[in-house]
Amino acid sequence: MIKRLCCIALSIMLLLSTCILGVSAENNENKSIKKIVSIVYDDSGSMNNKNEDWAYASYSLQNLIGLMNPQDELSVVKMSSPNQTTSFDLSASSSRGDGIKDVETWRTPGGSTPFTAVNTAAEWIKEKKSGYAETQSVEFWLVIITDGAFETGYPKNMNGYLNELKGAMGNSKFESIFVAIGNNVPNYVKNDWTSVTGNHLITSANSN
């Protein structure tokens, strides 16, 4: 169980870091581009299952914090507090370490998976974007980490929602990643999230 958990968490982390940070031996120049990342983090009751989905999400977020550069910005919206953002100080190794320790304490208090959390994360991204000229070397990323469907507030026209969000970002680079943990994320959610150019889907199915 522990070996499988580590392998899946490592796979998610590597895919996330490759997408967002451009981690590769030949792409060191990407480190000079500031990344502003907003993550929607599923800590609902369903994450605390026999497959320990919460652990995949936690380990992936911890590793991403450790890999991000000092000039980057990271904010997380937990589904248990869908109207609240938690920002992490990435300016030094010690502060990143404190952030990782904080995430280690996160568990699953229960509750649902409201789409309000995505709205909050998107508004944070748009607010950050307003402080940068489109000519600056800045990338904006919206990441959703969940193991199922949104129970409340899911847009009837997800394609339109994502296109509207991309439009609000103007000519700045904006992309999103949907991390589907486990076997319970419906196909219509996966299809919705990949229907707009610039969206990425990472799937990680668990064997029972």
PDB file of C-alpha atoms in Angstrom, residues 34-196:
ATOM      1  CA  LYS A  34       7.504  33.783 -12.577  1.00  0.00           C
ATOM      2  CA  LYS A  35       4.711  31.274 -11.940  1.00  0.00           C
ATOM      3  CA  ILE A  36       1.550  32.348 -10.125  1.00  0.00           C
ATOM      4  CA  VAL A  37      -0.343  29.213  -9.146  1.00  0.00           C
ATOM      5  CA  SER A  38      -3.774  28.846  -7.561  1.00  0.00           C
ATOM      6  CA  ILE A  39      -4.730  25.356  -6.373  1.00  0.00           C
ATOM      7  CA  VAL A  40      -8.167  24.021  -5.467  1.00  0.00           C
ATOM      8  CA  TYR A  41      -7.501  21.292  -2.912  1.00  0.00           C
ATOM      9  CA  ASP A  42     -10.092  18.606  -2.203  1.00  0.00           C
ATOM     10  CA  ASP A  43     -10.199  17.805   1.516  1.00  0.00           C
ATOM     11  CA  SER A  44     -13.786  16.551   1.490  1.00  0.00           C
ATOM     12  CA  GLY A  45     -14.879  13.408   3.296  1.00  0.00           C
ATOM     13  CA  SER A  46     -14.543  11.174   0.236  1.00  0.00           C
ATOM     14  CA  MET A  47     -10.772  11.760   0.176  1.00  0.00           C
ATOM     15  CA  ASN A  48     -10.456   9.827   3.443  1.00  0.00           C
ATOM     16  CA  ASN A  49     -11.157   6.409   1.933  1.00  0.00           C
ATOM     17  CA  LYS A  50      -9.400   3.039   1.945  1.00  0.00           C
ATOM     18  CA  ASN A  51      -7.179   4.184  -0.926  1.00  0.00           C
ATOM     19  CA  GLU A  52      -6.084   7.218   1.123  1.00  0.00           C
ATOM     20  CA  ASP A  53      -6.697   9.680  -1.686  1.00  0.00           C
ATOM     21  CA  TRP A  54      -5.947  12.543   0.722  1.00  0.00           C
ATOM     22  CA  ALA A  55      -2.342  11.322   0.931  1.00  0.00           C
ATOM     23  CA  TYR A  56      -1.833  11.538  -2.850  1.00  0.00           C
ATOM     24  CA  ALA A  57      -3.077  15.117  -2.833  1.00  0.00           C
ATOM     25  CA  SER A  58      -1.031  16.048   0.229  1.00  0.00           C
ATOM     26  CA  TYR A  59       2.265  14.569  -0.976  1.00  0.00           C
ATOM     27  CA  SER A  60       1.822  16.130  -4.422  1.00  0.00           C
ATOM     28  CA  LEU A  61       1.224  19.594  -2.935  1.00  0.00           C
ATOM     29  CA  GLN A  62       4.142  19.240  -0.527  1.00  0.00           C
ATOM     30  CA  ASN A  63       6.524  18.333  -3.353  1.00  0.00           C
ATOM     31  CA  LEU A  64       5.259  21.168  -5.545  1.00  0.00           C
ATOM     32  CA  ILE A  65       5.920  23.670  -2.745  1.00  0.00           C
ATOM     33  CA  GLY A  66       9.461  22.354  -2.458  1.00  0.00           C
ATOM     34  CA  LEU A  67      10.118  22.632  -6.202  1.00  0.00           C
ATOM     35  CA  MET A  68       8.736  26.126  -6.818  1.00  0.00           C
ATOM     36  CA  ASN A  69      11.147  29.041  -7.168  1.00  0.00           C
ATOM     37  CA  PRO A  70      11.529  31.944  -4.704  1.00  0.00           C
ATOM     38  CA  GLN A  71       9.890  34.461  -7.056  1.00  0.00           C
ATOM     39  CA  ASP A  72       6.806  32.281  -7.609  1.00  0.00           C
ATOM     40  CA  GLU A  73       3.472  32.720  -5.825  1.00  0.00           C
ATOM     41  CA  LEU A  74       1.206  29.944  -4.580  1.00  0.00           C
ATOM     42  CA  SER A  75      -2.277  30.028  -3.114  1.00  0.00           C
ATOM     43  CA  VAL A  76      -4.490  27.109  -2.067  1.00  0.00           C
ATOM     44  CA  VAL A  77      -8.260  27.013  -1.612  1.00  0.00           C
ATOM     45  CA  LYS A  78      -9.436  24.040   0.441  1.00  0.00           C
ATOM     46  CA  MET A  79     -12.917  22.762  -0.352  1.00  0.00           C
ATOM     47  CA  SER A  80     -13.703  22.717   3.363  1.00  0.00           C
ATOM     48  CA  SER A  81     -13.190  26.516   3.330  1.00  0.00           C
ATOM     49  CA  PRO A  82     -14.257  27.381  -0.228  1.00  0.00           C
ATOM     50  CA  ASN A  83     -14.245  31.157   0.279  1.00  0.00           C
ATOM     51  CA  GLN A  84     -10.786  31.343   1.853  1.00  0.00           C
ATOM     52  CA  THR A  85      -7.325  31.373   0.266  1.00  0.00           C
ATOM     53  CA  THR A  86      -4.134  30.192   1.964  1.00  0.00           C
ATOM     54  CA  SER A  87      -0.944  31.713   0.559  1.00  0.00           C
ATOM     55  CA  PHE A  88       2.517  30.199   0.945  1.00  0.00           C
ATOM     56  CA  ASP A  89       5.798  32.065   1.367  1.00  0.00           C
ATOM     57  CA  LEU A  90       8.219  30.631  -1.209  1.00  0.00           C
ATOM     58  CA  SER A  91      10.942  33.259  -0.804  1.00  0.00           C
ATOM     59  CA  ALA A  92      13.348  31.022   1.118  1.00  0.00           C
ATOM     60  CA  SER A  93      13.980  27.335   1.745  1.00  0.00           C
ATOM     61  CA  SER A  94      13.034  27.750   5.401  1.00  0.00           C
ATOM     62  CA  SER A  95       9.654  29.309   4.596  1.00  0.00           C
ATOM     63  CA  ARG A  96       8.930  26.622   2.005  1.00  0.00           C
ATOM     64  CA  GLY A  97       9.771  24.062   4.676  1.00  0.00           C
ATOM     65  CA  ASP A  98       7.279  25.693   7.026  1.00  0.00           C
ATOM     66  CA  GLY A  99       4.645  25.503   4.295  1.00  0.00           C
ATOM     67  CA  ILE A 100       5.325  21.811   3.734  1.00  0.00           C
ATOM     68  CA  LYS A 101       5.018  21.134   7.477  1.00  0.00           C
ATOM     69  CA  ASP A 102       1.713  22.991   7.493  1.00  0.00           C
ATOM     70  CA  VAL A 103       0.324  20.856   4.641  1.00  0.00           C
ATOM     71  CA  GLU A 104       1.458  17.715   6.463  1.00  0.00           C
ATOM     72  CA  THR A 105      -1.069  18.518   9.191  1.00  0.00           C
ATOM     73  CA  TRP A 106      -3.999  18.866   6.787  1.00  0.00           C
ATOM     74  CA  ARG A 107      -6.567  16.103   6.950  1.00  0.00           C
ATOM     75  CA  THR A 108     -10.113  15.644   5.682  1.00  0.00           C
ATOM     76  CA  PRO A 109     -12.649  17.330   7.962  1.00  0.00           C
ATOM     77  CA  GLY A 110     -15.496  16.047   5.799  1.00  0.00           C
ATOM     78  CA  GLY A 111     -18.033  18.019   3.851  1.00  0.00           C
ATOM     79  CA  SER A 112     -18.794  18.408   0.175  1.00  0.00           C
ATOM     80  CA  THR A 113     -16.977  19.531  -2.985  1.00  0.00           C
ATOM     81  CA  PRO A 114     -18.462  22.963  -3.822  1.00  0.00           C
ATOM     82  CA  PHE A 115     -17.532  24.651  -7.089  1.00  0.00           C
ATOM     83  CA  THR A 116     -17.330  27.849  -5.025  1.00  0.00           C
ATOM     84  CA  ALA A 117     -13.746  26.849  -4.275  1.00  0.00           C
ATOM     85  CA  VAL A 118     -12.893  27.068  -7.986  1.00  0.00           C
ATOM     86  CA  ASN A 119     -14.518  30.499  -8.212  1.00  0.00           C
ATOM     87  CA  THR A 120     -12.437  31.698  -5.267  1.00  0.00           C
ATOM     88  CA  ALA A 121      -9.221  30.376  -6.824  1.00  0.00           C
ATOM     89  CA  ALA A 122     -10.089  31.942 -10.181  1.00  0.00           C
ATOM     90  CA  GLU A 123     -10.787  35.336  -8.590  1.00  0.00           C
ATOM     91  CA  TRP A 124      -7.407  35.204  -6.827  1.00  0.00           C
ATOM     92  CA  ILE A 125      -5.704  34.513 -10.163  1.00  0.00           C
ATOM     93  CA  LYS A 126      -7.529  37.398 -11.859  1.00  0.00           C
ATOM     94  CA  GLU A 127      -6.638  39.756  -9.018  1.00  0.00           C
ATOM     95  CA  LYS A 128      -2.974  38.798  -9.287  1.00  0.00           C
ATOM     96  CA  LYS A 129      -3.059  39.229 -13.053  1.00  0.00           C
ATOM     97  CA  SER A 130      -4.227  42.826 -12.695  1.00  0.00           C
ATOM     98  CA  GLY A 131      -0.887  43.684 -11.086  1.00  0.00           C
ATOM     99  CA  TYR A 132       1.217  42.614 -14.071  1.00  0.00           C
ATOM    100  CA  ALA A 133       1.616  43.944 -17.585  1.00  0.00           C
ATOM    101  CA  GLU A 134       0.959  41.378 -20.298  1.00  0.00           C
ATOM    102  CA  THR A 135       4.504  41.875 -21.567  1.00  0.00           C
ATOM    103  CA  GLN A 136       6.040  40.618 -18.323  1.00  0.00           C
ATOM    104  CA  SER A 137       7.428  37.090 -18.021  1.00  0.00           C
ATOM    105  CA  VAL A 138       4.671  35.726 -15.813  1.00  0.00           C
ATOM    106  CA  GLU A 139       2.569  32.579 -16.151  1.00  0.00           C
ATOM    107  CA  PHE A 140      -0.744  31.955 -14.407  1.00  0.00           C
ATOM    108  CA  TRP A 141      -1.913  28.457 -13.493  1.00  0.00           C
ATOM    109  CA  LEU A 142      -5.164  27.141 -12.028  1.00  0.00           C
ATOM    110  CA  VAL A 143      -4.918  23.597 -10.623  1.00  0.00           C
ATOM    111  CA  ILE A 144      -7.829  21.452  -9.415  1.00  0.00           C
ATOM    112  CA  ILE A 145      -7.017  18.388  -7.276  1.00  0.00           C
ATOM    113  CA  THR A 146     -10.070  16.234  -6.546  1.00  0.00           C
ATOM    114  CA  ASP A 147     -11.346  12.657  -6.474  1.00  0.00           C
ATOM    115  CA  GLY A 148     -14.892  13.199  -7.665  1.00  0.00           C
ATOM    116  CA  ALA A 149     -17.544  15.455  -9.134  1.00  0.00           C
ATOM    117  CA  PHE A 150     -18.465  18.871  -7.777  1.00  0.00           C
ATOM    118  CA  GLU A 151     -21.599  18.499  -5.689  1.00  0.00           C
ATOM    119  CA  THR A 152     -22.830  22.095  -5.831  1.00  0.00           C
ATOM    120  CA  GLY A 153     -22.491  25.042  -8.176  1.00  0.00           C
ATOM    121  CA  TYR A 154     -21.042  23.251 -11.203  1.00  0.00           C
ATOM    122  CA  PRO A 155     -21.576  25.472 -14.288  1.00  0.00           C
ATOM    123  CA  LYS A 156     -24.048  24.234 -16.889  1.00  0.00           C
ATOM    124  CA  ASN A 157     -21.669  25.491 -19.568  1.00  0.00           C
ATOM    125  CA  MET A 158     -18.178  24.623 -18.335  1.00  0.00           C
ATOM    126  CA  ASN A 159     -16.706  25.372 -21.739  1.00  0.00           C
ATOM    127  CA  GLY A 160     -18.081  28.900 -21.521  1.00  0.00           C
ATOM    128  CA  TYR A 161     -16.842  29.290 -17.928  1.00  0.00           C
ATOM    129  CA  LEU A 162     -13.286  28.357 -18.865  1.00  0.00           C
ATOM    130  CA  ASN A 163     -13.285  30.485 -22.014  1.00  0.00           C
ATOM    131  CA  GLU A 164     -14.527  33.457 -20.003  1.00  0.00           C
ATOM    132  CA  LEU A 165     -11.737  32.922 -17.476  1.00  0.00           C
ATOM    133  CA  LYS A 166      -9.124  32.684 -20.216  1.00  0.00           C
ATOM    134  CA  GLY A 167     -10.540  35.833 -21.780  1.00  0.00           C
ATOM    135  CA  ALA A 168     -10.184  37.710 -18.483  1.00  0.00           C
ATOM    136  CA  MET A 169      -6.477  36.866 -18.514  1.00  0.00           C
ATOM    137  CA  GLY A 170      -5.977  38.720 -21.800  1.00  0.00           C
ATOM    138  CA  ASN A 171      -2.775  37.845 -23.625  1.00  0.00           C
ATOM    139  CA  SER A 172      -1.025  36.594 -20.508  1.00  0.00           C
ATOM    140  CA  LYS A 173      -0.161  32.914 -20.486  1.00  0.00           C
ATOM    141  CA  PHE A 174      -2.889  31.101 -18.570  1.00  0.00           C
ATOM    142  CA  GLU A 175      -3.374  27.358 -18.347  1.00  0.00           C
ATOM    143  CA  SER A 176      -5.175  24.984 -16.016  1.00  0.00           C
ATOM    144  CA  ILE A 177      -4.622  21.464 -14.785  1.00  0.00           C
ATOM    145  CA  PHE A 178      -7.298  19.070 -13.542  1.00  0.00           C
ATOM    146  CA  VAL A 179      -5.809  16.324 -11.365  1.00  0.00           C
ATOM    147  CA  ALA A 180      -8.309  13.456 -11.138  1.00  0.00           C
ATOM    148  CA  ILE A 181      -7.357  11.185  -8.234  1.00  0.00           C
ATOM    149  CA  GLY A 182      -8.899   7.724  -8.113  1.00  0.00           C
ATOM    150  CA  ASN A 183     -11.697   6.174 -10.115  1.00  0.00           C
ATOM    151  CA  ASN A 184     -14.672   8.349  -9.214  1.00  0.00           C
ATOM    152  CA  VAL A 185     -14.197  11.494 -11.304  1.00  0.00           C
ATOM    153  CA  PRO A 186     -16.989  11.380 -13.925  1.00  0.00           C
ATOM    154  CA  ASN A 187     -16.045  11.390 -17.583  1.00  0.00           C
ATOM    155  CA  TYR A 188     -18.162  14.494 -18.230  1.00  0.00           C
ATOM    156  CA  VAL A 189     -15.969  16.461 -15.783  1.00  0.00           C
ATOM    157  CA  LYS A 190     -12.798  15.239 -17.476  1.00  0.00           C
ATOM    158  CA  ASN A 191     -14.221  16.042 -20.911  1.00  0.00           C
ATOM    159  CA  ASP A 192     -15.379  19.492 -19.804  1.00  0.00           C
ATOM    160  CA  TRP A 193     -11.967  20.334 -18.467  1.00  0.00           C
ATOM    161  CA  THR A 194     -10.119  19.333 -21.623  1.00  0.00           C
ATOM    162  CA  SER A 195     -12.554  20.988 -24.029  1.00  0.00           C
ATOM    163  CA  VAL A 196     -10.681  24.302 -23.980  1.00  0.00           C
TER     164      VAL A 196
END
